[in-house]
Amino acid sequence: MLVDYHTHHVRCGHAVGDLEEYIQAAIEKGVQELGLSDHQPILHLPPEQIFPGSAMPLEELPAYVKEALALQAKYAGQIDVKVGLEADWIEGYGETVRDLLAQYPFDYVIGSVHFLSGWDITNSAELAGWDTRDAGEVCTEYFRQVRLAAQSGLFDTLGHLDVIKRFGHVPTALYEHLLEETVLLVRDAGVCVEVNASGLRYPCAEQFPSRRLLEMMNSHDIPLTVGSDAHQPKFVAEGLDTVYDLLREVGYTHIHGFTARKRYEIALT
Ligand SMILES: [Zn+2]
Ligand SMILES: [Zn+2]
């Protein structure tokens, strides 16, 4: 069963297409469960420090959820639409995010580390940030934040776990150790990890997480979700055939979906 649990839409300011266009694209591609998971409004920066087009403004969030719920009802019987959010893990803002999430009937919440302090490590417009920092220190801090996100209990699945490699900055000496430490902690936290196909379209040219990480995760029975991270309707489900094949090769037999933040198994067929 083909499912896609990570998509965005026009409200975030850097994606195109409205929610219904993503749903229609998903139906055309044979997707049976589609997760709407636009970016959480930025809560940790004053408005003047927010990079333009990072996420929807806070005042748009109620309209997003309302529209998503209406579409879920409209398309019931054709496709199972899940109403979600890609939330940010920012150290010190966990309670703020918890309060925000509690206000809405989300089916699931992705927890992603995009920001190290004010720097968005996933934004190609902020690549200059690497010039003044040590790549080893950046990766060490990134995975420390991922572990805190896992332990926070705020999220159902962890988004693009090794996205720090997106633009090719990976310090090999430290990396294996960081991955092992992170996998063990994620296992103990009991949270899912997302397999995100968007990495196939970036300079790193592979899904997040890497095959090596997926093998480690399989040996510890860490549950998975899958998503395209589409920012255009045409990218819905893009790369998920490759991801499904890889997961079977690595030894996974099922992935997971969510309704009302309750997890269930989906066979990898
Ligand atoms: Zn985005
Ligand atoms: Zn993300």
Coordinates of N, CA and C in Angstrom, one line a residue, residues 90-262:
I90 N 13.2 22.8 18.8 CA 14.1 23.9 19.2 C 14.3 23.8 20.7
E91 N 15.5 23.6 21.1 CA 15.8 23.4 22.5 C 15.3 24.7 23.3
G92 N 14.5 24.4 24.3 CA 14.0 25.6 25.1 C 12.6 26.0 24.7
Y93 N 12.1 25.4 23.6 CA 10.7 25.8 23.1 C 9.8 24.6 23.1
G94 N 10.2 23.5 23.8 CA 9.3 22.3 23.8 C 7.9 22.5 24.3
E95 N 7.8 23.3 25.4 CA 6.5 23.5 26.0 C 5.7 24.4 25.2
T96 N 6.3 25.4 24.5 CA 5.6 26.2 23.6 C 5.0 25.4 22.4
V97 N 5.7 24.5 21.9 CA 5.2 23.6 20.8 C 4.2 22.7 21.4
R98 N 4.4 22.1 22.5 CA 3.4 21.3 23.1 C 2.0 22.0 23.3
D99 N 2.0 23.2 23.7 CA 0.8 24.0 23.9 C 0.1 24.2 22.5
L100 N 0.9 24.5 21.5 CA 0.4 24.7 20.2 C -0.3 23.4 19.6
L101 N 0.4 22.3 19.7 CA -0.1 21.0 19.2 C -1.4 20.6 19.9
A102 N -1.5 20.9 21.2 CA -2.7 20.5 21.9 C -3.9 21.2 21.5
Q103 N -3.8 22.3 20.7 CA -5.0 23.0 20.3 C -5.6 22.5 19.0
Y104 N -5.0 21.4 18.4 CA -5.6 20.9 17.1 C -5.7 19.4 17.1
P105 N -6.6 18.9 16.4 CA -6.8 17.4 16.3 C -5.9 16.7 15.3
F106 N -4.6 16.9 15.4 CA -3.8 16.3 14.4 C -3.8 14.8 14.4
D107 N -3.7 14.2 13.3 CA -3.5 12.7 13.2 C -2.1 12.3 13.5
Y108 N -1.1 13.2 13.2 CA 0.3 12.9 13.5 C 1.1 14.1 13.4
V109 N 2.3 14.1 14.1 CA 3.2 15.3 14.1 C 4.6 14.8 13.8
I110 N 5.2 15.3 12.8 CA 6.6 15.1 12.5 C 7.4 16.0 13.3
G111 N 8.5 15.6 13.9 CA 9.4 16.5 14.6 C 10.7 16.5 13.9
S112 N 11.1 17.7 13.4 CA 12.3 17.9 12.6 C 13.2 18.9 13.2
V113 N 14.5 18.7 13.1 CA 15.5 19.7 13.5 C 15.9 20.4 12.2
H114 N 15.4 21.6 12.0 CA 15.8 22.5 10.9 C 16.8 23.5 11.4
F115 N 16.7 24.0 12.6 CA 17.4 25.1 13.1 C 18.4 24.8 14.2
L116 N 19.6 25.3 14.0 CA 20.6 25.3 15.1 C 20.7 26.7 15.5
S117 N 20.2 27.1 16.6 CA 19.9 28.5 17.0 C 19.1 29.1 15.9
G118 N 19.5 30.2 15.3 CA 18.7 30.9 14.3 C 19.0 30.4 12.9
W119 N 20.0 29.5 12.7 CA 20.4 29.1 11.4 C 19.6 27.9 10.9
D120 N 19.0 28.0 9.7 CA 18.3 26.9 9.1 C 19.3 26.1 8.3
I121 N 19.7 24.9 8.8 CA 20.7 24.1 8.2 C 20.1 23.4 6.9
T122 N 18.8 23.4 6.7 CA 18.2 22.8 5.6 C 17.9 23.7 4.4
N123 N 18.2 25.0 4.6 CA 17.8 26.0 3.6 C 19.0 26.3 2.7
S124 N 18.8 26.1 1.4 CA 19.9 26.3 0.5 C 20.3 27.8 0.4
A125 N 19.4 28.6 0.8 CA 19.8 30.1 0.8 C 20.6 30.5 2.0
E126 N 20.9 29.5 2.9 CA 21.7 29.9 4.1 C 22.9 29.0 4.2
L127 N 23.4 28.6 3.0 CA 24.6 27.7 2.9 C 25.9 28.4 3.5
A128 N 25.9 29.8 3.4 CA 27.1 30.5 3.9 C 27.4 30.2 5.3
G129 N 26.3 29.7 6.1 CA 26.5 29.4 7.5 C 27.6 28.4 7.7
W130 N 27.8 27.5 6.7 CA 28.9 26.4 6.8 C 30.3 27.0 6.8
D131 N 30.4 28.2 6.1 CA 31.8 28.8 5.9 C 32.5 29.1 7.2
T132 N 31.7 29.5 8.2 CA 32.3 30.0 9.4 C 32.2 29.0 10.6
R133 N 31.8 27.8 10.3 CA 31.6 26.8 11.3 C 32.4 25.5 11.0
D134 N 32.8 24.8 12.0 CA 33.4 23.5 11.8 C 32.4 22.4 11.6
A135 N 32.5 21.7 10.5 CA 31.5 20.7 10.1 C 31.3 19.6 11.2
G136 N 32.3 19.2 11.8 CA 32.2 18.2 12.9 C 31.4 18.7 14.1
E137 N 31.7 20.0 14.4 CA 30.9 20.6 15.5 C 29.4 20.8 15.2
V138 N 29.2 21.1 13.9 CA 27.8 21.3 13.5 C 27.1 20.0 13.5
C139 N 27.7 18.9 13.1 CA 27.0 17.6 13.1 C 26.8 17.1 14.5
T140 N 27.8 17.3 15.3 CA 27.7 16.8 16.7 C 26.5 17.5 17.4
E141 N 26.4 18.8 17.2 CA 25.3 19.6 17.7 C 23.9 19.2 17.1
Y142 N 23.9 18.9 15.8 CA 22.7 18.5 15.1 C 22.2 17.2 15.7
F143 N 23.0 16.2 15.9 CA 22.5 14.9 16.4 C 22.2 15.0 17.9
R144 N 22.8 15.9 18.6 CA 22.4 16.2 20.0 C 21.0 16.7 20.0
Q145 N 20.7 17.6 19.1 CA 19.3 18.1 19.1 C 18.3 17.0 18.6
V146 N 18.7 16.2 17.7 CA 17.8 15.1 17.2 C 17.5 14.2 18.4
R147 N 18.5 13.9 19.3 CA 18.2 13.0 20.4 C 17.3 13.7 21.4
L148 N 17.4 15.0 21.6 CA 16.5 15.7 22.5 C 15.1 15.7 21.9
A149 N 15.0 15.9 20.6 CA 13.7 15.8 19.9 C 13.0 14.4 20.2
A150 N 13.8 13.4 20.0 CA 13.3 12.0 20.3 C 12.8 11.9 21.7
Q151 N 13.6 12.4 22.6 CA 13.2 12.2 24.1 C 12.1 13.1 24.5
S152 N 11.8 14.2 23.7 CA 10.8 15.1 24.2 C 9.4 14.6 24.3
G153 N 9.1 13.5 23.6 CA 7.8 12.9 23.6 C 6.7 13.8 22.9
L154 N 7.2 14.8 22.1 CA 6.3 15.7 21.4 C 5.8 15.1 20.1
F155 N 6.6 14.2 19.5 CA 6.4 13.9 18.1 C 6.1 12.4 17.9
D156 N 5.4 12.1 16.8 CA 5.1 10.7 16.4 C 6.2 10.1 15.6
T157 N 6.9 11.0 14.8 CA 7.9 10.5 13.9 C 9.0 11.6 13.8
L158 N 10.2 11.2 13.6 CA 11.3 12.2 13.4 C 11.6 12.4 12.0
G159 N 11.5 13.6 11.5 CA 11.7 13.9 10.1 C 13.1 13.9 9.7
H160 N 13.3 13.4 8.4 CA 14.6 13.4 7.8 C 15.8 13.4 8.7
L161 N 16.0 12.3 9.3 CA 16.9 12.1 10.5 C 18.3 12.6 10.3
D162 N 18.9 12.3 9.1 CA 20.3 12.8 8.8 C 20.3 13.9 7.8
V163 N 19.4 14.8 7.8 CA 19.3 15.9 6.8 C 20.5 16.7 6.8
I164 N 21.3 16.6 7.9 CA 22.5 17.5 8.0 C 23.5 17.2 6.8
K165 N 23.3 16.0 6.2 CA 24.1 15.7 5.0 C 23.6 16.3 3.7
R166 N 22.5 17.0 3.7 CA 21.8 17.4 2.5 C 22.7 18.0 1.5
F167 N 23.6 18.9 2.0 CA 24.4 19.7 1.0 C 25.9 19.1 1.0
G168 N 26.0 17.9 1.5 CA 27.3 17.3 1.4 C 28.3 17.5 2.5
H169 N 27.9 18.1 3.6 CA 28.8 18.4 4.7 C 28.7 17.2 5.7
V170 N 29.6 16.3 5.6 CA 29.6 15.2 6.6 C 31.0 14.8 7.0
P171 N 31.3 15.0 8.3 CA 32.7 14.6 8.8 C 32.8 13.1 9.1
T172 N 33.5 12.4 8.3 CA 33.4 10.9 8.4 C 34.0 10.4 9.7
A173 N 34.9 11.0 10.3 CA 35.6 10.5 11.5 C 34.6 10.4 12.6
L174 N 33.7 11.3 12.8 CA 32.8 11.3 13.9 C 31.5 10.7 13.6
Y175 N 31.2 10.5 12.4 CA 29.8 10.3 12.0 C 29.2 9.0 12.5
E176 N 29.9 7.9 12.3 CA 29.4 6.6 12.7 C 29.0 6.5 14.2
H177 N 29.9 7.1 15.0 CA 29.6 7.2 16.4 C 28.4 8.0 16.7
L178 N 28.2 9.1 16.0 CA 27.0 9.9 16.3 C 25.8 9.2 15.9
L179 N 25.8 8.4 14.8 CA 24.7 7.6 14.3 C 24.3 6.6 15.3
E180 N 25.3 5.8 15.8 CA 25.0 4.7 16.8 C 24.4 5.3 18.0
E181 N 24.9 6.3 18.6 CA 24.4 6.9 19.8 C 23.0 7.4 19.6
T182 N 22.7 8.0 18.4 CA 21.4 8.5 18.1 C 20.4 7.3 18.0
V183 N 20.7 6.3 17.2 CA 19.8 5.2 17.0 C 19.4 4.5 18.3
L184 N 20.4 4.3 19.2 CA 20.0 3.7 20.5 C 19.1 4.5 21.3
L185 N 19.3 5.8 21.3 CA 18.4 6.7 22.0 C 17.0 6.8 21.4
V186 N 16.9 6.8 20.1 CA 15.6 6.8 19.4 C 14.9 5.5 19.7
R187 N 15.6 4.4 19.7 CA 14.9 3.1 20.1 C 14.3 3.2 21.5
D188 N 15.1 3.7 22.4 CA 14.6 3.8 23.8 C 13.4 4.8 23.9
A189 N 13.4 5.8 23.1 CA 12.3 6.8 23.1 C 11.0 6.2 22.5
G190 N 11.1 5.2 21.7 CA 9.9 4.5 21.1 C 9.2 5.3 20.0
V191 N 9.9 6.3 19.5 CA 9.3 7.1 18.4 C 9.6 6.5 17.1
C192 N 8.8 6.8 16.0 CA 9.1 6.4 14.7 C 10.2 7.3 14.1
V193 N 10.8 6.8 13.0 CA 11.7 7.6 12.2 C 11.1 7.7 10.8
E194 N 11.2 8.8 10.2 CA 10.6 9.0 8.8 C 11.7 8.7 7.8
V195 N 11.3 7.9 6.8 CA 12.2 7.7 5.6 C 11.7 8.7 4.6
N196 N 12.6 9.7 4.3 CA 12.2 10.9 3.5 C 12.9 10.8 2.1
A197 N 12.1 10.7 1.1 CA 12.7 10.5 -0.3 C 13.2 11.8 -0.9
S198 N 13.0 12.9 -0.3 CA 13.5 14.2 -0.9 C 15.0 14.2 -1.1
G199 N 15.7 13.5 -0.2 CA 17.2 13.5 -0.3 C 17.7 13.0 -1.7
L200 N 16.9 12.2 -2.3 CA 17.2 11.7 -3.6 C 17.4 12.8 -4.6
R201 N 16.7 13.9 -4.4 CA 16.7 15.1 -5.3 C 17.8 16.1 -4.9
Y202 N 18.5 15.9 -3.8 CA 19.5 16.9 -3.4 C 20.9 16.4 -3.6
P203 N 21.9 17.3 -3.4 CA 23.3 16.9 -3.7 C 23.8 15.6 -3.0
C204 N 23.2 15.3 -1.8 CA 23.6 14.0 -1.1 C 23.1 12.8 -1.9
A205 N 22.1 13.0 -2.8 CA 21.6 11.9 -3.7 C 21.2 10.6 -3.1
E206 N 20.7 10.7 -1.8 CA 20.1 9.5 -1.2 C 19.0 9.9 -0.2
Q207 N 18.2 9.0 0.1 CA 17.1 9.3 1.0 C 17.6 9.6 2.4
F208 N 16.8 10.2 3.2 CA 17.1 10.4 4.7 C 16.3 9.4 5.4
P209 N 16.8 8.5 6.2 CA 18.2 8.3 6.6 C 18.9 7.4 5.6
S210 N 20.2 7.3 5.7 CA 21.0 6.5 4.8 C 20.7 5.0 5.0
R211 N 21.2 4.3 4.0 CA 21.0 2.8 4.1 C 21.7 2.3 5.4
R212 N 22.9 2.8 5.7 CA 23.6 2.4 6.9 C 22.7 2.6 8.1
L213 N 22.1 3.8 8.2 CA 21.3 4.0 9.4 C 20.0 3.1 9.4
L214 N 19.5 2.9 8.2 CA 18.3 2.0 8.1 C 18.6 0.6 8.6
E215 N 19.8 0.1 8.2 CA 20.2 -1.2 8.7 C 20.3 -1.2 10.2
M216 N 21.0 -0.2 10.7 CA 21.1 -0.1 12.2 C 19.7 0.0 12.9
M217 N 18.8 0.7 12.3 CA 17.5 0.9 12.8 C 16.7 -0.4 12.7
N218 N 16.8 -1.1 11.6 CA 16.1 -2.4 11.5 C 16.6 -3.4 12.6
S219 N 17.9 -3.4 12.8 CA 18.4 -4.3 13.8 C 17.9 -4.0 15.2
H220 N 17.4 -2.8 15.4 CA 16.8 -2.4 16.7 C 15.3 -2.3 16.7
D221 N 14.7 -2.8 15.6 CA 13.2 -2.7 15.4 C 12.6 -1.3 15.6
I222 N 13.3 -0.3 15.0 CA 12.8 1.0 15.1 C 11.7 1.2 14.0
P223 N 10.5 1.6 14.4 CA 9.4 1.8 13.4 C 9.6 3.0 12.5
L224 N 9.0 2.9 11.3 CA 9.2 3.9 10.3 C 7.9 4.5 9.8
T225 N 8.0 5.7 9.3 CA 7.0 6.3 8.4 C 7.7 6.7 7.1
V226 N 7.0 6.9 6.0 CA 7.6 7.3 4.8 C 7.0 8.6 4.2
G227 N 7.8 9.4 3.6 CA 7.2 10.6 3.0 C 8.1 11.2 1.9
S228 N 7.4 11.9 1.0 CA 8.2 12.5 -0.2 C 8.7 13.9 0.2
D229 N 8.1 14.6 1.2 CA 8.5 16.0 1.5 C 8.2 16.9 0.2
A230 N 7.1 16.5 -0.5 CA 6.8 17.3 -1.7 C 6.5 18.7 -1.4
H231 N 7.1 19.6 -2.1 CA 6.8 21.1 -2.0 C 6.1 21.5 -3.3
Q232 N 5.8 20.6 -4.2 CA 5.1 20.8 -5.4 C 4.2 19.6 -5.6
P233 N 2.9 19.8 -6.1 CA 2.0 18.6 -6.2 C 2.7 17.5 -7.0
K234 N 3.4 17.8 -8.1 CA 4.0 16.8 -8.9 C 5.0 15.9 -8.2
F235 N 5.5 16.3 -7.1 CA 6.5 15.5 -6.3 C 5.8 14.6 -5.3
V236 N 4.5 14.6 -5.2 CA 3.8 13.7 -4.2 C 4.2 12.3 -4.6
A237 N 4.6 11.5 -3.6 CA 5.1 10.1 -3.7 C 6.3 9.9 -4.5
E238 N 7.0 11.0 -5.0 CA 8.2 10.9 -5.8 C 9.3 10.2 -4.9
G239 N 9.9 9.2 -5.6 CA 11.0 8.5 -4.9 C 10.6 7.4 -3.9
L240 N 9.3 7.3 -3.7 CA 8.8 6.3 -2.6 C 8.9 4.9 -3.1
D241 N 8.9 4.7 -4.5 CA 9.1 3.3 -5.0 C 10.6 2.9 -4.7
T242 N 11.5 3.8 -4.8 CA 12.9 3.5 -4.5 C 13.0 3.2 -3.0
V243 N 12.3 4.0 -2.2 CA 12.4 3.8 -0.7 C 11.8 2.5 -0.3
Y244 N 10.6 2.2 -0.9 CA 10.0 0.9 -0.5 C 11.0 -0.3 -0.9
D245 N 11.6 -0.2 -2.1 CA 12.5 -1.3 -2.5 C 13.7 -1.4 -1.5
L246 N 14.2 -0.3 -1.1 CA 15.3 -0.2 -0.2 C 14.9 -0.8 1.2
L247 N 13.8 -0.4 1.7 CA 13.3 -0.9 3.0 C 13.2 -2.4 3.0
R248 N 12.6 -3.0 1.9 CA 12.5 -4.5 1.8 C 13.9 -5.1 1.8
E249 N 14.8 -4.5 1.0 CA 16.2 -5.0 1.0 C 16.9 -5.1 2.4
V250 N 16.6 -4.0 3.1 CA 17.2 -3.9 4.4 C 16.6 -4.8 5.4
G251 N 15.3 -5.3 5.1 CA 14.7 -6.3 6.0 C 13.4 -5.8 6.6
Y252 N 13.0 -4.6 6.3 CA 11.7 -4.2 6.9 C 10.5 -4.8 6.2
T253 N 9.5 -5.2 6.9 CA 8.3 -5.8 6.3 C 7.1 -4.9 6.4
H254 N 7.2 -3.9 7.3 CA 6.0 -2.9 7.3 C 6.5 -1.6 7.8
I255 N 5.7 -0.6 7.5 CA 5.9 0.8 8.0 C 4.7 1.2 8.8
H256 N 4.6 2.5 9.2 CA 3.5 2.8 10.1 C 2.7 4.0 9.6
G257 N 1.4 4.0 9.9 CA 0.5 5.2 9.7 C 0.0 5.6 11.0
F258 N -0.8 6.8 11.0 CA -1.4 7.3 12.2 C -2.8 7.8 12.0
T259 N -3.6 7.6 12.9 CA -4.9 8.3 13.0 C -5.0 8.8 14.4
A260 N -5.4 10.1 14.6 CA -5.5 10.7 15.9 C -4.4 10.3 16.8
R261 N -3.2 10.3 16.3 CA -1.9 10.1 17.0 C -1.8 8.7 17.5
K262 N -2.5 7.8 17.0 CA -2.4 6.4 17.3 C -1.7 5.7 16.1

